[in-house]
Coordinates of C-alpha atoms in Angstrom, one line a residue:
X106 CA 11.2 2.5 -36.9
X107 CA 11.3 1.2 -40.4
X108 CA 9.4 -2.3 -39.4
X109 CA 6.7 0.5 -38.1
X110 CA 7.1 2.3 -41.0
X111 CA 6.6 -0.7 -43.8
X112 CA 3.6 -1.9 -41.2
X113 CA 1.7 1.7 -41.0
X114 CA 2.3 2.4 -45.1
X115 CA 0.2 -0.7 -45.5
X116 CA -2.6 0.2 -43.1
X117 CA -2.8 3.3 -45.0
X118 CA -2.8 2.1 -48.2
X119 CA -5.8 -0.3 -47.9
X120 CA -7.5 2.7 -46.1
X121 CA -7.2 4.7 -48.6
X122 CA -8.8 2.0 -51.4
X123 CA -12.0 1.8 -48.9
X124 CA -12.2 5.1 -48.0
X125 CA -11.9 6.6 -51.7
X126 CA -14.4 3.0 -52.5
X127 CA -17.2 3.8 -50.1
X128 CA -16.9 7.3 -50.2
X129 CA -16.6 7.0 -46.4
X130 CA -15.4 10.2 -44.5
X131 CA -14.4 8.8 -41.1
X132 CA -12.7 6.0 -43.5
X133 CA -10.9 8.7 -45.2
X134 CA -10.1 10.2 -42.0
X135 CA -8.4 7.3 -40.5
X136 CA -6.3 6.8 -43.9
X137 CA -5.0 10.5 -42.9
X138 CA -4.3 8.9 -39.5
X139 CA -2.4 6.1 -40.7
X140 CA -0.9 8.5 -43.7
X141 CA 0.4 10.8 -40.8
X142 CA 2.0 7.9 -38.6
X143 CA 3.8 7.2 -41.8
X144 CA 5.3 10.7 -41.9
X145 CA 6.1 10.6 -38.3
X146 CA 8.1 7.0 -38.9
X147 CA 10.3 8.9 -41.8
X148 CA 11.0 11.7 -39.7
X149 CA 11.7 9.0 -36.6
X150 CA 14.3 7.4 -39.0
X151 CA 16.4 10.4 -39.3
X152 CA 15.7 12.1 -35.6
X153 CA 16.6 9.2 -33.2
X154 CA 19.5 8.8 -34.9
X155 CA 20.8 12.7 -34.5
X156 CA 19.8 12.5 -31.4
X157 CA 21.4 9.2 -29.8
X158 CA 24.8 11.4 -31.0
X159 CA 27.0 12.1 -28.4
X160 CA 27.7 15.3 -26.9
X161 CA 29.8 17.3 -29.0
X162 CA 32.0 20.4 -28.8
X163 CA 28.6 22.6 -30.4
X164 CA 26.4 20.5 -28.5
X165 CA 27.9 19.9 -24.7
X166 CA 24.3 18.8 -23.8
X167 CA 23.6 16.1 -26.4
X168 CA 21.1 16.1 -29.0
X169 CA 18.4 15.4 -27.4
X170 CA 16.2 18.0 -28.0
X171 CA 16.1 17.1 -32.0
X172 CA 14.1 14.4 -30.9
X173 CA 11.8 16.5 -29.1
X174 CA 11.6 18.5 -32.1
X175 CA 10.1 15.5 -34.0
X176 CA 7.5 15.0 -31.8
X177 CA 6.3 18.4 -32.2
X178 CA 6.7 18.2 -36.0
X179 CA 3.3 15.2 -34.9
X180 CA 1.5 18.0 -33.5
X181 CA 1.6 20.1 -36.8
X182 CA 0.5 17.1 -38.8
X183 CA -2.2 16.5 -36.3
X184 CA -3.2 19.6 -37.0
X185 CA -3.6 19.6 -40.5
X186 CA -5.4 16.3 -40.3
X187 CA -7.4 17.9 -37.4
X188 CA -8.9 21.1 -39.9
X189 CA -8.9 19.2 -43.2
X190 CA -11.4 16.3 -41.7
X191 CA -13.2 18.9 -39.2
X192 CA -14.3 20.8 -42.8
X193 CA -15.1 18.2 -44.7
X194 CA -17.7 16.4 -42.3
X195 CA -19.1 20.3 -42.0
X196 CA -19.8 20.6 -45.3
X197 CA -21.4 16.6 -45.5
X198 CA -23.6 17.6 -42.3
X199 CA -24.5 21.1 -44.4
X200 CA -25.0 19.0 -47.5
X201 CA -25.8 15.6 -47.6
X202 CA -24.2 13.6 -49.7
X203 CA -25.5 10.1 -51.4
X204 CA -25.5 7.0 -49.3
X205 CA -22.5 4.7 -48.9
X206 CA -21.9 1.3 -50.6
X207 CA -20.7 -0.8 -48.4
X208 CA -19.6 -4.6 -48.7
X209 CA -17.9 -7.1 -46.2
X210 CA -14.7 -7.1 -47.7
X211 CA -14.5 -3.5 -46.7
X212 CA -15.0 -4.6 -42.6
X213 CA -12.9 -7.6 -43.1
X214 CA -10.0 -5.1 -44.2
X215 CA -10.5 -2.4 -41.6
X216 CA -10.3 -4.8 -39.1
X217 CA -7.0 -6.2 -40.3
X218 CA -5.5 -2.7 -39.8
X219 CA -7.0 -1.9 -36.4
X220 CA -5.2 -5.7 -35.8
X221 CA -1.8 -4.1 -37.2
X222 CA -2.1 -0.7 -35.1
X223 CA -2.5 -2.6 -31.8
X224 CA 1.2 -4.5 -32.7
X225 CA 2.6 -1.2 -33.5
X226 CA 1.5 0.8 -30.4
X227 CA 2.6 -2.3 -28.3
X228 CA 5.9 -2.3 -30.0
X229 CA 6.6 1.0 -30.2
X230 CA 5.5 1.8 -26.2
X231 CA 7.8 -0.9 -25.3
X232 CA 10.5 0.1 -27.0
X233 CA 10.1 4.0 -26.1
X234 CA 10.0 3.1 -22.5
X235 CA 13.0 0.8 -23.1
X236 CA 14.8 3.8 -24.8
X237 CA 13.6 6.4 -22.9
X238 CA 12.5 8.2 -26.1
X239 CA 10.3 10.8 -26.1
X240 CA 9.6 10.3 -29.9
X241 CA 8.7 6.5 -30.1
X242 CA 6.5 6.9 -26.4
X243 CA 4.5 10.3 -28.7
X244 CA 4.1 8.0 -31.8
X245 CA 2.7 5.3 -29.7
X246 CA 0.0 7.7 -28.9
X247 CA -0.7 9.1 -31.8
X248 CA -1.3 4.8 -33.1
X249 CA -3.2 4.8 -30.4
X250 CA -5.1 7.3 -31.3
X251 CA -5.2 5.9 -34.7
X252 CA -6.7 2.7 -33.2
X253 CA -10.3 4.8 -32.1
X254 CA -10.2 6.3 -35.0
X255 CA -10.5 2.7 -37.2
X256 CA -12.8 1.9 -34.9
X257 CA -15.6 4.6 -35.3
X258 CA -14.4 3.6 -39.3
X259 CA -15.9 0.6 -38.5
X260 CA -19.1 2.0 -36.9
X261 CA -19.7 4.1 -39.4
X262 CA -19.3 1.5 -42.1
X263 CA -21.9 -0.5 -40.0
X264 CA -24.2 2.4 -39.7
X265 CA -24.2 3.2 -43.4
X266 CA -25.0 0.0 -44.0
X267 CA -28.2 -0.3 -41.9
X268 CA -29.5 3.2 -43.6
X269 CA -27.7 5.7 -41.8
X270 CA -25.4 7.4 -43.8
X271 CA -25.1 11.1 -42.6
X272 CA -24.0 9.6 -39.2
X273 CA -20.4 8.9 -40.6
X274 CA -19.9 13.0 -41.0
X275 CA -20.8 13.7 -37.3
X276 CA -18.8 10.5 -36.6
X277 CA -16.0 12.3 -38.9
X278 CA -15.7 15.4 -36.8
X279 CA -15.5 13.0 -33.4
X280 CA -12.6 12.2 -34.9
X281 CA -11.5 15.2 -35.7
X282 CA -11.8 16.4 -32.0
X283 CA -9.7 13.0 -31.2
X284 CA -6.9 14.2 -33.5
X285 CA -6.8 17.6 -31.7
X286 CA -6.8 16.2 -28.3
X287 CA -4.1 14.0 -29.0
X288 CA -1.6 16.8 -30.5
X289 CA -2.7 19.1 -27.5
X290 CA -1.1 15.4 -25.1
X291 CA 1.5 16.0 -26.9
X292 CA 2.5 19.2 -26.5
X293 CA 2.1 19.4 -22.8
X294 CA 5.0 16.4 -23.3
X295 CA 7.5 18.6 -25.3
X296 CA 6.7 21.8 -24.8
X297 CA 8.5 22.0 -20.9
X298 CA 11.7 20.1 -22.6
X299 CA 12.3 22.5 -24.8
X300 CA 11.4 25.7 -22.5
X301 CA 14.0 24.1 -20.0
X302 CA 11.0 23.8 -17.3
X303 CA 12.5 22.9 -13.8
X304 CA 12.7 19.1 -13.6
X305 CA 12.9 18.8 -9.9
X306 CA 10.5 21.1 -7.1
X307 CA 13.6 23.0 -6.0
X308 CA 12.2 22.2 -2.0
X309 CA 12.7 18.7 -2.8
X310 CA 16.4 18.8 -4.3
X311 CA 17.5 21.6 -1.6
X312 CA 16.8 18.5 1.0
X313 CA 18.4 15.9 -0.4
X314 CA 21.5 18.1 -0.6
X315 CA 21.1 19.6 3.0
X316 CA 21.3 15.9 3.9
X317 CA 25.1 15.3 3.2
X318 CA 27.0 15.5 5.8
X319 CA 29.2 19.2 6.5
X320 CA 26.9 20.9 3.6
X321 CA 25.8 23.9 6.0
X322 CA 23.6 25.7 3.6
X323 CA 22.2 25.6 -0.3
X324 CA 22.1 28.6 -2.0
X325 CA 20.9 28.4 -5.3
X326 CA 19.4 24.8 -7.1
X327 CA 18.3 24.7 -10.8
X328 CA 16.7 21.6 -13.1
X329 CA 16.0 20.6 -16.3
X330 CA 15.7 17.2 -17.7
X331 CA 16.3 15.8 -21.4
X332 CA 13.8 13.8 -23.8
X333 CA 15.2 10.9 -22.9
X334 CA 14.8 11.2 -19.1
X335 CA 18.5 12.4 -17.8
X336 CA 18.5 15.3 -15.5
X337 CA 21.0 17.9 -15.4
X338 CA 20.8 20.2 -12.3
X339 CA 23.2 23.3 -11.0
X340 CA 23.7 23.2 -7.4
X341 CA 25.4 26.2 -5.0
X342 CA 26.4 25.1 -1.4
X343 CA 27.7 26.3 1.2
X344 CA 30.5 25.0 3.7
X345 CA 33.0 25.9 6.4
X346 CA 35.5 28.3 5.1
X347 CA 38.0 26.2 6.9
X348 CA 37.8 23.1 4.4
X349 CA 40.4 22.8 2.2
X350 CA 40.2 22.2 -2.0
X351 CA 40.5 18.2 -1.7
X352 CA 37.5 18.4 1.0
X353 CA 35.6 20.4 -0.6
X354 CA 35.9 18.8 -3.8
X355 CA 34.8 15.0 -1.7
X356 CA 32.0 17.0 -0.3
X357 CA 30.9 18.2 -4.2
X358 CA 31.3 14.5 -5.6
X359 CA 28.9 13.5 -2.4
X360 CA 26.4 15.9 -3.3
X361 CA 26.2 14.3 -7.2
X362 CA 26.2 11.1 -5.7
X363 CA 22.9 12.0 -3.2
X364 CA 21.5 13.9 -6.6
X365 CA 21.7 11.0 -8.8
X366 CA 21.0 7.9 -5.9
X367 CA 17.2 10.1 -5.4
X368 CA 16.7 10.9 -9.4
X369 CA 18.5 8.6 -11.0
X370 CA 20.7 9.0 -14.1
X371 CA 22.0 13.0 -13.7
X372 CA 24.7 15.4 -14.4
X373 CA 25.6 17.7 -11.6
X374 CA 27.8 20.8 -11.5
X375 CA 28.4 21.7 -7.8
X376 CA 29.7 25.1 -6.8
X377 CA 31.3 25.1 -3.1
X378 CA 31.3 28.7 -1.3
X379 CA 32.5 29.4 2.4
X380 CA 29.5 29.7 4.5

């Protein structure tokens, strides 16, 4: 996070310089980009580590959801970015403003950091997955994101240049509508974390249980899953009322072993009943 960091305060930075140079809105636009991904590094710097923690006594299930937390602190920069450049190429369309300056130097720049943001969405996507973090996999897209964005900098740049000026505010709110789309990705991401939305279709898990052996009936199954992928599910079965603690309690370790050999890594609280 802080390589990402240094790399995206540079990219935004020399945005910045061309953007305020040329006057450029979808310039400016992708410096608010780049300005954002810096904010979302700082607040990656202090998140993932809160919530790699351990569980705790006032946290039994982790810290994971701090992380989700950051991600949709992204969606409310996104926002802001979103409005702010959405007004501004408004009012340029309403009234035009005077043409750009443009020089080489200024593509030769922009194309440096559109060079830099495809390292840092590689990095950072092969790291999240690595991780399983739900943070460093949303701030890969926004990059992403961030990569388009320098892009129609650069066609607008090239348009200005050629006598087309008031194409760079309609190419302004494009971008705009990219920023939007991306925080709205985003949120259909974090938003079923954090509501504790049913990680596995309750069919599905009821079947796998039925399948161990002597389990006669399941009575009640609940999900959720964390940022980082573990699932933690609730299970009620039912068995002979003739099987003693020590069976019973082989048949509930059978049941978390079935539950985490489909799903992979899981915590499973199993309540035996007499059926």
């Amino acid at each position: 996070m802080l390589v990402v960091l240094a790399l995206n305060m540079t990219v935004a930075l020399v945005k910045i310089v061309v953007g305020v140079r040329t006057g450029a809105l979808t310039v400016l636009g992708a410096a608010l980009e780049s300005g954002l991904d810096m904010l979302n590094n700082m607040i990656g710097v202090m998140l993932v580590e809160v919530a790699s923690r351990a569980p705790d006594e006032e946290h039994p299930y982790g810290h994971d959801k701090f992380e989700t937390l950051g991600a949709l602190g992204i969606v409310g920069f996104l926002s802001i970015s979103c409005f702010e450049l959405l007004r501004e190429g408004i009012e340029a369309l309403i009234a035009p403003r005077a043409p750009l300056t443009i020089r080489s130097t200024d593509f030769v720049v922009i194309v440096a950091t559109l060079a830099v943001n495809v390292v840092v969405v590689a990095f950072e996507r092969r790291r999240g997955r690595k991780l399983g973090s739900v943070f460093l996999l949303a701030d890969a897209s926004h990059t992403a994101t961030d990569i388009l964005v320098t892009l129609l900098a650069l066609g607008s740049l090239a348009l200005s240049r050629v006598g087309w000026p008031w194409l760079d505010a309609a190419l302004a709110i494009t971008v705009a509508l990219i920023i939007a789309w991306s925080g709205a990705k985003i949120l259909r991401q974090s938003i079923p974390i954090l509501v504790d939305e049913r990680a596995i279709d309750a069919h599905e898990l009821r079947s796998v249980v039925l399948a161990v052996p002597q389990i006669r009936d399941v009575r009640n199954v609940r999900s959720r899953s964390t940022a980082s992928g573990q699932l933690f599910a609730e299970v009620t079965v039912a068995v002979s009322g003739e099987t003693s603690v020590d069976a019973a309690h082989r048949l509930a370790d059978a049941v978390e072993a079935a539950i985490e050999r489909e799903f992979g890594t899981s915590q499973v609280t199993v309540l035996v009943e007499p059926g």
